Coordinates of C-alpha atoms and ligand atoms in Angstrom, one line a residue:
M1 CA 188.9 111.3 101.3
T2 CA 191.2 107.7 102.4
L3 CA 189.2 105.7 104.5
K4 CA 189.4 102.9 105.3
G5 CA 188.7 99.4 105.2
I6 CA 189.6 95.9 106.1
P7 CA 191.2 94.4 103.6
A8 CA 189.1 91.4 102.2
S9 CA 190.5 90.9 98.7
E10 CA 194.0 91.6 98.1
G11 CA 195.1 93.9 94.8
I12 CA 194.2 97.1 93.3
G13 CA 191.4 98.3 91.6
L14 CA 191.2 101.8 90.2
G15 CA 187.1 102.9 88.6
R16 CA 183.3 104.1 88.9
A17 CA 181.2 104.0 92.1
I18 CA 178.1 101.3 91.5
V19 CA 176.5 101.8 94.6
I20 CA 174.2 99.1 95.0
R21 CA 171.6 99.5 97.7
E22 CA 169.0 97.1 99.5
S23 CA 165.9 96.4 98.1
D24 CA 163.9 97.2 100.8
S25 CA 160.5 97.6 100.8
E26 CA 159.5 99.4 102.7
I27 CA 157.3 102.3 100.7
S28 CA 157.9 105.9 102.5
N29 CA 154.7 107.6 103.8
T30 CA 155.0 111.3 103.1
Q31 CA 152.4 114.4 103.1
V32 CA 153.0 116.4 100.3
T33 CA 151.7 119.9 99.6
D34 CA 152.4 120.9 96.1
I35 CA 149.6 118.6 94.6
N36 CA 150.3 119.2 90.5
T37 CA 153.9 118.1 91.4
E38 CA 152.9 115.3 92.6
L39 CA 150.5 114.8 90.6
D40 CA 153.2 114.8 87.9
R41 CA 155.8 112.3 89.4
F42 CA 153.4 110.0 89.4
L43 CA 152.3 110.1 85.5
A44 CA 156.0 110.3 85.1
A45 CA 157.1 107.4 86.4
V46 CA 153.7 105.7 85.7
E47 CA 155.8 106.2 82.0
R48 CA 158.2 104.8 82.9
A49 CA 157.6 102.3 84.0
K50 CA 155.3 101.2 80.1
E51 CA 158.3 101.5 79.0
E52 CA 160.1 98.4 81.1
I53 CA 157.1 97.1 80.9
K54 CA 158.0 97.3 76.8
E55 CA 161.3 95.9 77.1
I56 CA 159.6 92.9 79.1
K57 CA 157.7 91.9 76.3
E58 CA 160.0 92.0 73.6
T59 CA 162.6 90.6 74.9
A60 CA 159.6 88.0 76.5
Q61 CA 158.0 87.7 72.9
R62 CA 161.7 86.2 71.0
N63 CA 162.7 84.8 74.3
L64 CA 159.1 82.7 75.2
G65 CA 156.6 82.9 71.9
E66 CA 153.8 85.7 71.1
K67 CA 151.5 83.8 73.4
N68 CA 153.5 83.8 76.5
A69 CA 154.4 87.3 76.2
M70 CA 151.3 88.0 75.6
I71 CA 150.9 88.7 80.2
F72 CA 152.1 92.3 79.2
D73 CA 149.8 93.5 77.6
A74 CA 148.1 93.0 80.6
H75 CA 150.9 94.5 82.7
L76 CA 150.1 97.2 80.2
L77 CA 146.9 97.4 80.2
I78 CA 146.6 98.4 84.5
L79 CA 148.5 101.4 84.5
E80 CA 146.0 102.5 81.9
D81 CA 142.7 101.3 84.4
P82 CA 140.7 104.3 84.6
E83 CA 139.0 103.3 87.8
L84 CA 142.4 103.0 89.3
F85 CA 144.3 105.7 87.8
N86 CA 141.7 108.0 89.1
M87 CA 142.2 107.1 92.9
V88 CA 145.3 107.7 93.0
K89 CA 144.7 111.1 92.3
E90 CA 142.1 111.3 95.0
N91 CA 144.8 110.2 97.6
I92 CA 147.4 112.4 96.5
S93 CA 145.5 115.0 96.5
K94 CA 144.1 114.1 99.9
G95 CA 148.0 115.3 100.5
M96 CA 149.2 111.6 100.4
N97 CA 152.8 110.6 98.6
A98 CA 152.6 109.3 94.4
E99 CA 154.1 106.4 96.9
S100 CA 151.2 105.7 98.8
A101 CA 148.6 106.4 97.6
L102 CA 149.5 104.2 95.3
D103 CA 150.0 101.3 97.9
E104 CA 146.9 102.1 99.7
S105 CA 144.7 101.7 96.2
A106 CA 146.5 99.1 94.9
K107 CA 146.0 97.0 97.7
F108 CA 142.1 98.4 97.7
F109 CA 141.8 96.2 93.8
E110 CA 143.7 93.5 95.0
T111 CA 142.0 92.6 98.3
I112 CA 138.6 93.0 96.2
L113 CA 140.3 90.4 93.8
S114 CA 141.7 88.1 96.1
S115 CA 138.2 87.4 98.0
L116 CA 136.3 86.6 94.2
E117 CA 135.8 82.8 93.6
D118 CA 137.1 82.7 89.8
E119 CA 140.9 81.5 89.8
Y120 CA 141.8 83.4 87.0
M121 CA 139.9 86.6 88.2
R122 CA 142.9 86.5 91.5
E123 CA 145.8 85.9 89.6
R124 CA 144.9 89.6 88.3
A125 CA 145.6 90.8 92.2
N126 CA 150.1 89.1 91.6
D127 CA 149.6 91.4 88.4
I128 CA 148.3 94.9 90.4
R129 CA 151.2 94.1 92.5
D130 CA 153.4 93.3 90.3
V131 CA 152.9 96.7 88.3
T132 CA 152.4 98.6 91.5
S133 CA 156.0 97.4 92.4
R134 CA 157.7 98.9 89.4
V135 CA 156.0 101.8 89.8
I136 CA 157.2 102.7 93.1
K137 CA 160.5 101.2 92.4
I138 CA 160.2 104.7 90.6
L139 CA 159.2 107.1 92.5
S140 CA 161.1 105.9 95.4
H141 CA 164.8 105.6 92.3
K142 CA 165.1 101.9 94.1
E143 CA 165.4 100.3 90.7
E144 CA 166.9 97.7 90.7
I145 CA 170.8 97.3 88.9
D146 CA 170.9 95.3 86.4
L147 CA 174.1 93.0 87.6
K148 CA 174.6 91.1 84.6
S149 CA 174.8 93.6 82.4
I150 CA 177.1 95.9 85.5
P151 CA 179.2 99.3 83.3
S152 CA 183.4 98.2 82.4
C153 CA 186.1 99.7 84.7
S154 CA 183.3 99.5 88.1
I155 CA 183.5 98.8 91.2
A156 CA 180.3 97.6 93.6
V157 CA 180.0 99.2 97.0
A158 CA 177.5 98.6 99.3
R159 CA 176.0 97.6 102.9
E160 CA 176.4 94.2 102.6
L161 CA 176.5 92.3 99.3
T162 CA 175.0 89.4 99.1
P163 CA 177.0 85.6 97.8
S164 CA 174.3 86.0 94.1
Q165 CA 174.5 89.8 93.6
T166 CA 178.3 88.0 93.4
A167 CA 177.9 85.4 91.4
Q168 CA 175.8 87.3 88.8
M169 CA 178.3 89.5 88.3
D170 CA 179.8 90.1 85.5
K171 CA 183.7 89.8 87.0
Q172 CA 185.2 90.9 83.2
N173 CA 184.0 94.7 84.5
V174 CA 184.1 94.6 88.2
R175 CA 187.7 96.5 89.7
G176 CA 187.2 95.7 93.2
F177 CA 184.3 95.3 96.0
V178 CA 184.2 97.5 99.0
T179 CA 181.6 96.8 101.7
E180 CA 179.9 98.4 105.0
K181 CA 179.8 94.6 106.8
G182 CA 181.6 91.9 106.2
G183 CA 185.1 90.7 107.1
K184 CA 187.4 88.9 105.6
T185 CA 186.0 85.2 105.9
S186 CA 183.0 86.6 105.2
H187 CA 181.5 84.6 102.0
T188 CA 181.4 87.7 99.5
A189 CA 185.2 87.8 100.5
I190 CA 186.2 84.4 100.0
I191 CA 184.3 85.1 96.3
A192 CA 185.8 88.0 95.4
R193 CA 189.4 86.3 96.8
T194 CA 188.2 83.1 94.3
Y195 CA 188.3 85.6 90.8
E196 CA 191.2 87.7 91.9
I197 CA 188.8 90.5 92.8
P198 CA 190.8 93.2 95.0
A199 CA 187.5 94.1 98.1
V200 CA 187.6 96.3 100.8
V201 CA 184.6 95.3 103.5
G202 CA 183.6 97.2 107.3
I203 CA 183.5 101.0 106.1
G204 CA 181.2 101.9 107.8
D205 CA 178.7 104.1 106.0
I206 CA 180.4 103.5 102.7
T207 CA 176.9 103.6 100.5
S208 CA 175.6 107.1 102.4
V209 CA 179.7 109.1 101.1
V210 CA 180.0 107.2 97.9
R211 CA 177.2 108.3 94.8
D212 CA 176.8 106.1 92.2
G213 CA 180.4 107.6 89.0
D214 CA 182.1 108.7 92.2
F215 CA 186.4 107.8 90.5
L216 CA 187.2 105.2 93.7
I217 CA 191.1 103.2 94.2
I218 CA 190.7 100.6 96.0
D219 CA 193.7 99.0 97.9
G220 CA 192.4 95.4 98.8
N221 CA 195.9 94.7 100.2
D222 CA 195.8 97.4 103.0
G223 CA 191.9 97.6 103.3
T224 CA 192.0 101.9 101.1
V225 CA 189.3 103.0 99.9
Y226 CA 190.0 106.8 97.4
V227 CA 187.5 108.1 97.3
N228 CA 188.2 110.9 94.2
P229 CA 191.3 110.8 95.2
D230 CA 194.2 113.7 93.1
E231 CA 196.2 112.7 89.8
S232 CA 199.2 112.4 92.3
I233 CA 197.6 109.1 93.7
I234 CA 195.7 107.9 90.3
R235 CA 198.7 108.1 89.0
E236 CA 200.9 106.0 91.9
Y237 CA 198.2 103.0 92.8
E238 CA 198.5 102.6 88.2
K239 CA 201.8 102.0 88.2
R240 CA 201.8 99.6 91.1
L241 CA 198.8 98.0 89.3
E242 CA 201.2 97.4 86.3
E243 CA 203.7 95.8 88.5
E244 CA 201.0 93.4 89.6
T245 CA 200.4 92.1 86.4
R246 CA 203.3 91.5 85.8
K247 CA 204.4 89.8 88.8
K248 CA 201.6 87.5 88.1
E249 CA 203.1 86.1 84.7
E250 CA 205.9 85.6 86.6
L251 CA 204.4 82.6 88.5
R252 CA 203.4 81.5 85.1
K253 CA 206.6 79.3 84.5
F254 CA 205.0 77.4 87.7
L255 CA 202.0 76.4 86.8
Q256 CA 203.2 72.7 85.2
I257 CA 205.2 71.7 88.1
E258 CA 203.9 69.5 90.8
A259 CA 204.3 71.5 94.9
R260 CA 207.3 70.5 96.5
T261 CA 209.6 71.8 99.4
Q262 CA 212.6 73.3 99.3
D263 CA 213.8 70.0 101.4
G264 CA 211.5 67.9 99.2
R265 CA 207.7 67.2 100.6
R266 CA 205.1 67.2 98.0
I267 CA 202.5 68.9 99.2
K268 CA 198.9 68.7 97.8
L269 CA 197.4 71.7 95.6
V270 CA 193.9 71.9 95.4
A271 CA 191.5 74.7 95.5
N272 CA 187.9 75.6 97.0
I273 CA 185.1 75.9 94.2
A274 CA 181.3 77.0 94.9
H275 CA 180.1 77.0 91.5
V276 CA 180.2 74.8 89.2
D277 CA 182.3 77.6 86.6
E278 CA 185.0 77.4 89.5
T279 CA 186.3 74.2 88.4
D280 CA 187.5 76.9 85.1
V281 CA 189.6 78.9 86.3
A282 CA 191.1 76.7 89.0
L283 CA 192.2 73.8 86.4
K284 CA 194.1 76.8 84.2
N285 CA 195.6 78.1 88.2
G286 CA 197.0 74.5 87.8
A287 CA 194.9 72.8 91.1
E288 CA 195.5 69.7 91.7
G289 CA 191.7 68.4 91.9
V290 CA 189.4 71.1 94.0
G291 CA 189.7 70.4 98.1
L292 CA 186.2 72.0 98.6
F293 CA 182.8 72.1 96.5
R294 CA 180.5 74.5 98.4
T295 CA 177.7 73.1 97.4
E296 CA 175.2 75.6 99.8
F297 CA 176.0 77.6 97.1
L298 CA 173.6 75.9 95.4
F299 CA 171.2 75.6 98.0
M300 CA 170.4 79.3 97.7
D301 CA 169.0 82.3 96.3
R302 CA 166.2 80.3 94.9
T303 CA 162.7 79.3 96.0
E304 CA 163.1 75.8 96.7
P305 CA 166.2 73.0 96.7
P306 CA 167.6 71.9 93.4
S307 CA 166.3 68.6 92.5
E308 CA 168.1 65.5 92.1
E309 CA 168.7 65.7 88.6
E310 CA 170.4 69.5 89.4
Q311 CA 171.8 68.8 91.7
F312 CA 173.7 65.6 90.0
Q313 CA 174.9 67.7 86.8
A314 CA 176.3 69.8 88.8
Y315 CA 178.8 67.6 90.2
K316 CA 179.0 65.3 87.0
T317 CA 180.0 68.7 85.4
V318 CA 182.7 69.2 88.4
L319 CA 183.8 65.5 87.9
E320 CA 184.0 65.3 84.7
K321 CA 185.8 68.3 84.3
M322 CA 188.0 67.6 86.6
G323 CA 189.8 64.3 84.9
E324 CA 191.2 61.9 88.0
R325 CA 191.7 64.1 90.2
P326 CA 190.0 64.2 93.3
V327 CA 187.4 66.2 94.0
I328 CA 185.9 66.9 97.4
I329 CA 182.4 67.6 97.4
R330 CA 181.2 68.8 101.1
T331 CA 178.0 68.4 101.4
L332 CA 175.2 71.2 102.5
D333 CA 176.9 74.2 104.9
I334 CA 174.1 75.7 106.2
G335 CA 172.8 77.7 108.9
G336 CA 175.7 80.9 109.8
D337 CA 175.8 82.8 107.7
K338 CA 173.9 80.9 105.8
S339 CA 170.6 81.3 105.1
I340 CA 167.4 79.6 102.7
P341 CA 164.6 81.0 103.3
Y342 CA 161.6 77.8 102.5
L343 CA 163.5 75.5 104.4
N344 CA 162.1 77.0 107.1
I345 CA 165.0 76.9 109.8
P346 CA 163.2 78.4 112.9
K347 CA 164.9 82.0 113.9
E348 CA 167.6 81.1 116.5
E349 CA 169.5 83.3 118.4
N350 CA 172.8 82.2 117.9
P351 CA 172.6 80.5 114.8
F352 CA 176.4 79.7 114.1
L353 CA 175.6 77.7 117.6
G354 CA 172.6 76.1 116.1
C355 CA 170.8 74.0 114.3
R356 CA 173.7 74.1 111.1
A357 CA 175.9 72.0 108.7
I358 CA 175.5 68.1 109.3
R359 CA 172.9 69.1 112.2
L360 CA 170.6 70.5 109.9
C361 CA 170.7 67.3 107.4
L362 CA 170.1 65.2 110.4
A363 CA 167.3 67.3 111.2
Q364 CA 166.0 67.2 107.2
Q365 CA 166.7 63.7 105.9
D366 CA 164.7 64.1 103.3
L367 CA 166.5 67.0 101.6
F368 CA 170.4 64.8 102.2
K369 CA 169.1 62.0 101.3
V370 CA 168.1 63.5 97.6
Q371 CA 172.1 65.6 98.2
L372 CA 173.6 61.7 98.8
R373 CA 171.5 60.6 96.1
A374 CA 172.4 63.1 93.5
L375 CA 176.5 62.3 95.1
L376 CA 175.8 58.2 94.3
R377 CA 175.1 58.5 90.9
A378 CA 177.6 60.7 89.9
S379 CA 180.2 59.2 92.0
V380 CA 180.8 56.9 88.5
Y381 CA 182.1 60.3 86.8
G382 CA 185.1 60.6 88.9
N383 CA 187.4 60.8 91.2
L384 CA 184.9 61.6 94.2
K385 CA 185.4 62.4 98.0
I386 CA 182.1 63.1 100.4
M387 CA 182.8 65.1 102.7
F388 CA 180.5 66.0 106.1
P389 CA 180.8 69.3 107.6
M390 CA 181.3 70.9 111.5
I391 CA 181.3 67.3 113.6
S392 CA 181.3 67.5 116.7
C393 CA 181.2 63.8 118.2
I394 CA 181.3 60.1 116.3
D395 CA 176.9 59.6 116.6
E396 CA 177.0 62.3 113.3
I397 CA 179.5 59.7 111.4
I398 CA 177.5 57.1 112.4
Q399 CA 174.2 58.1 111.8
T400 CA 175.5 60.0 108.8
K401 CA 176.8 55.5 107.9
E402 CA 173.6 55.0 108.3
I403 CA 172.0 56.8 106.2
M404 CA 174.7 56.6 102.8
K405 CA 173.7 53.0 103.3
E406 CA 169.8 53.6 102.8
V407 CA 170.2 55.6 100.1
K408 CA 172.6 52.3 98.8
T409 CA 169.7 50.4 99.5
E410 CA 167.4 52.3 98.4
L411 CA 169.1 52.9 94.3
D412 CA 170.9 48.9 94.3
K413 CA 166.5 49.0 94.1
E414 CA 165.9 50.6 91.8
D415 CA 169.9 49.1 89.3
V416 CA 171.6 52.7 90.3
K417 CA 175.1 52.0 89.8
Y418 CA 177.1 54.6 92.5
S419 CA 181.2 53.8 92.4
E420 CA 181.7 51.9 95.6
D421 CA 185.4 53.3 96.7
F422 CA 184.3 56.9 97.5
E423 CA 186.6 57.6 100.6
I424 CA 184.1 60.3 102.7
G425 CA 185.8 62.4 105.0
I426 CA 185.5 65.4 107.4
M427 CA 186.0 68.9 108.2
V428 CA 187.6 69.3 111.9
E429 CA 186.1 72.4 112.0
T430 CA 184.4 73.1 115.5
P431 CA 187.0 72.3 118.8
A432 CA 185.6 69.9 119.6
A433 CA 186.0 67.5 116.6
A434 CA 190.3 68.5 116.8
I435 CA 190.6 66.7 120.6
I436 CA 188.5 63.8 119.9
S437 CA 190.3 63.2 116.5
D438 CA 192.2 60.7 117.1
M439 CA 188.5 59.0 117.5
L440 CA 187.2 60.8 114.4
A441 CA 191.0 58.5 112.3
E442 CA 188.9 55.1 113.0
E443 CA 186.2 56.3 110.7
V444 CA 186.9 57.7 108.3
D445 CA 189.1 57.8 105.2
F446 CA 191.1 61.5 105.2
F447 CA 190.5 65.7 107.3
S448 CA 189.6 68.2 106.2
I449 CA 191.2 71.7 109.1
G450 CA 188.1 74.4 108.3
S451 CA 190.3 77.0 109.8
N452 CA 187.8 79.4 110.4
D453 CA 185.2 77.9 112.0
L454 CA 188.1 76.3 113.9
I455 CA 189.1 80.2 114.7
Q456 CA 185.6 81.3 115.0
Y457 CA 185.4 78.3 117.1
T458 CA 187.6 78.2 119.4
L459 CA 188.7 82.2 119.5
V460 CA 184.7 82.7 120.0
I461 CA 185.0 85.9 117.4
D462 CA 182.1 86.0 115.2
R463 CA 183.6 85.2 111.9
T464 CA 180.9 87.7 110.3
N465 CA 181.2 91.1 113.3
D466 CA 184.2 93.2 112.7
K467 CA 183.5 94.8 115.5
V468 CA 185.9 91.4 117.2
S469 CA 187.9 91.3 113.0
Y470 CA 191.0 92.2 115.1
L471 CA 191.1 89.6 117.4
Y472 CA 191.3 87.1 114.8
N473 CA 194.9 85.7 114.9
P474 CA 195.5 82.3 113.8
L475 CA 199.0 81.7 114.9
H476 CA 196.4 82.1 118.3
P477 CA 199.4 79.1 120.0
A478 CA 195.4 77.4 120.9
V479 CA 194.8 77.1 117.0
L480 CA 197.5 76.5 116.6
R481 CA 197.6 73.2 119.2
L482 CA 194.5 72.1 117.7
I483 CA 196.4 71.8 114.3
K484 CA 198.7 69.8 114.9
L485 CA 196.6 67.4 117.4
T486 CA 194.4 67.3 114.6
V487 CA 197.7 66.2 112.0
D488 CA 199.3 63.8 114.4
N489 CA 196.7 61.9 115.3
A490 CA 195.1 61.1 111.9
H491 CA 198.6 60.4 110.8
K492 CA 199.0 57.5 113.3
K493 CA 195.2 56.7 112.0
G494 CA 197.9 56.9 108.5
I495 CA 194.9 59.3 106.8
E496 CA 195.8 62.7 105.7
V497 CA 195.0 66.1 106.0
G498 CA 194.1 68.3 104.6
V499 CA 193.2 72.7 105.2
C500 CA 190.5 74.6 103.3
G501 CA 189.9 77.3 105.6
E502 CA 191.4 80.5 103.9
I503 CA 194.4 80.2 106.0
A504 CA 195.9 78.0 103.6
S505 CA 196.3 80.3 101.3
D506 CA 197.7 82.9 103.7
L507 CA 201.5 82.9 102.0
N508 CA 202.6 83.7 105.6
M509 CA 200.5 80.6 107.0
V510 CA 201.3 78.4 104.4
P511 CA 204.8 78.2 105.9
I512 CA 203.5 77.0 109.3
L513 CA 200.5 74.5 108.1
I514 CA 203.6 72.7 106.0
G515 CA 205.8 72.9 110.1
L516 CA 202.3 71.5 111.3
G517 CA 202.4 68.1 108.7
V518 CA 199.1 68.5 106.2
D519 CA 199.2 66.7 103.2
E520 CA 197.1 69.2 101.4
L521 CA 196.5 72.8 100.8
S522 CA 192.8 74.1 99.4
V523 CA 193.4 77.5 98.5
S524 CA 190.8 79.9 96.3
P525 CA 191.5 78.9 92.5
S526 CA 193.2 82.8 91.8
K527 CA 195.8 81.5 94.7
V528 CA 197.4 78.1 93.4
L529 CA 200.6 80.3 92.2
N530 CA 201.5 81.8 94.7
V531 CA 200.6 79.0 97.6
K532 CA 203.2 76.5 94.9
K533 CA 205.3 79.5 95.4
K534 CA 205.7 80.0 98.9
I535 CA 205.7 76.0 98.8
F536 CA 209.2 75.7 96.8
E537 CA 210.7 78.6 99.2
T538 CA 209.6 76.4 102.5
N539 CA 212.1 74.4 104.4
S540 CA 209.9 71.6 106.6
E541 CA 212.4 71.0 109.3
K542 CA 213.5 74.5 109.6
E543 CA 209.4 75.0 109.7
K544 CA 208.3 71.8 112.7
M545 CA 210.7 73.9 114.4
T546 CA 209.6 77.2 114.5
I547 CA 206.1 75.4 115.4
Q548 CA 207.4 74.1 118.6
K549 CA 208.5 77.6 119.6
L550 CA 204.6 78.8 119.1
V551 CA 202.7 75.9 120.6
G552 CA 205.2 75.5 124.1
T553 CA 205.0 71.7 125.2
M554 CA 201.7 70.0 125.0
Ligands
PEP601 C1 185.6 77.1 107.0 O1 185.8 76.3 107.7 O2 187.4 77.4 107.5 C2 185.7 76.6 105.6 C3 185.8 76.1 105.2 O3 184.1 76.2 106.3 P1 183.8 77.3 105.6 O4 184.4 78.4 105.4 O5 182.2 77.1 104.1 O6 182.4 77.6 106.9
MG602 MG1 183.3 75.7 108.2

């Protein structure tokens, strides 16, 4: 079977499918007639759960000590509790399936325990829930795959991969991603590109078509996915994979040299990172610095924000690893497609047009100040530049600078050191910011064009909606005009402009961006060498003429 989706990360991957199903909490509630079979099913699931708990207990004994591992003995006892057992059996004999019979019984005991005065006994209600949900997951085949130990040569298939799932996976073992949802600039796609993992997204019902263990070939260059293909296709793709590997080897000759166009214009080539460990990938590929550190990833998939100390350590590590190279750290960009439940942001009809990024930080200043404190403390460990996302008016910069001043005063009082001369900049990613870029350039030290959002907001296409991704066009004259306006205004005021959106990694767009006059490209760490090669092949003067044709008279 051959399926077609959106190519989201280049490359070819051959491997066995691992279908990652969503762990939904809904419990199936069906009537059963064969009571004995259902009882056996229940008992088998209990036995399996006991095995799992014993394994966890052994790991806990090794890592946390005997005392802390004792809780798992209590969990094992719950699975042998006669009262719970009898109630489940009674429910099953009434025709309930094992999942709902156990759920009902567990709820009964949970309610009794939660209403008791004694705190210790109240806590036991949680243990009952913990243990019974393990059994229910086993009964409904919803066990979570341990992504850290994904088998070698796997292709992960999912409705949608969360950024944390992709982050957890042992990337050495992953040969590709295929998802039902998402577009080219969804964060899963971005992470896939960072790690050079081929990815195809937007394939309707892939999780119902593909089974665990199916042999898949994914072509991240054109978006094709082959399910159990015949020998001739496998052989053809093995050959293509070999060719790709050879080309990668060739690119290594660009590793040590600075990027310059054919006609000698110097272009700074830096990398986008989302996690501290990607700094190594960036350095390995010859990046001259970090052009965008998406700090929101530090805040995701947890139950409370990272402390000032934790953030400080993360920023310090990246700065130290990069040495004298510049590191642009972007403050929290939450909202849009990145949500954080513990921040209690009320649900919005249009989150991309809502309380996102700098707007959220100005609304929740305590959260913002902790990040600024951590950044300022880290500023003495390298060449830090701080960048603010989704600016749409001058007032946001003025307010931000005010808060920064307050944070500095606080640090001064505490006698905490910070660098006096780090630069501050903004993302130009709203049409409003591009249009008033002459005014904004008075306020900051640099611009970085966030083309993912600039294109989304200019062309009015939700970047996560695959139904409108066909309208995504970075060459649309409206987009090019906004970029040109931004660059011209910045250069008039003597400040530099980078591009950190995905178009900076797009080899067809690199010459255009150079023609538009940008000073810096910030790209996926895995794309640094490809982009460098492209820069050497580009004649910036010639590209300027092309641009004139594309944007017309402004
Ligand atoms: C952008 O909008 O182009 C950008 C780089 O930021 P993000 O993708 O994180 O929104
Ligand atoms: Mg953006």
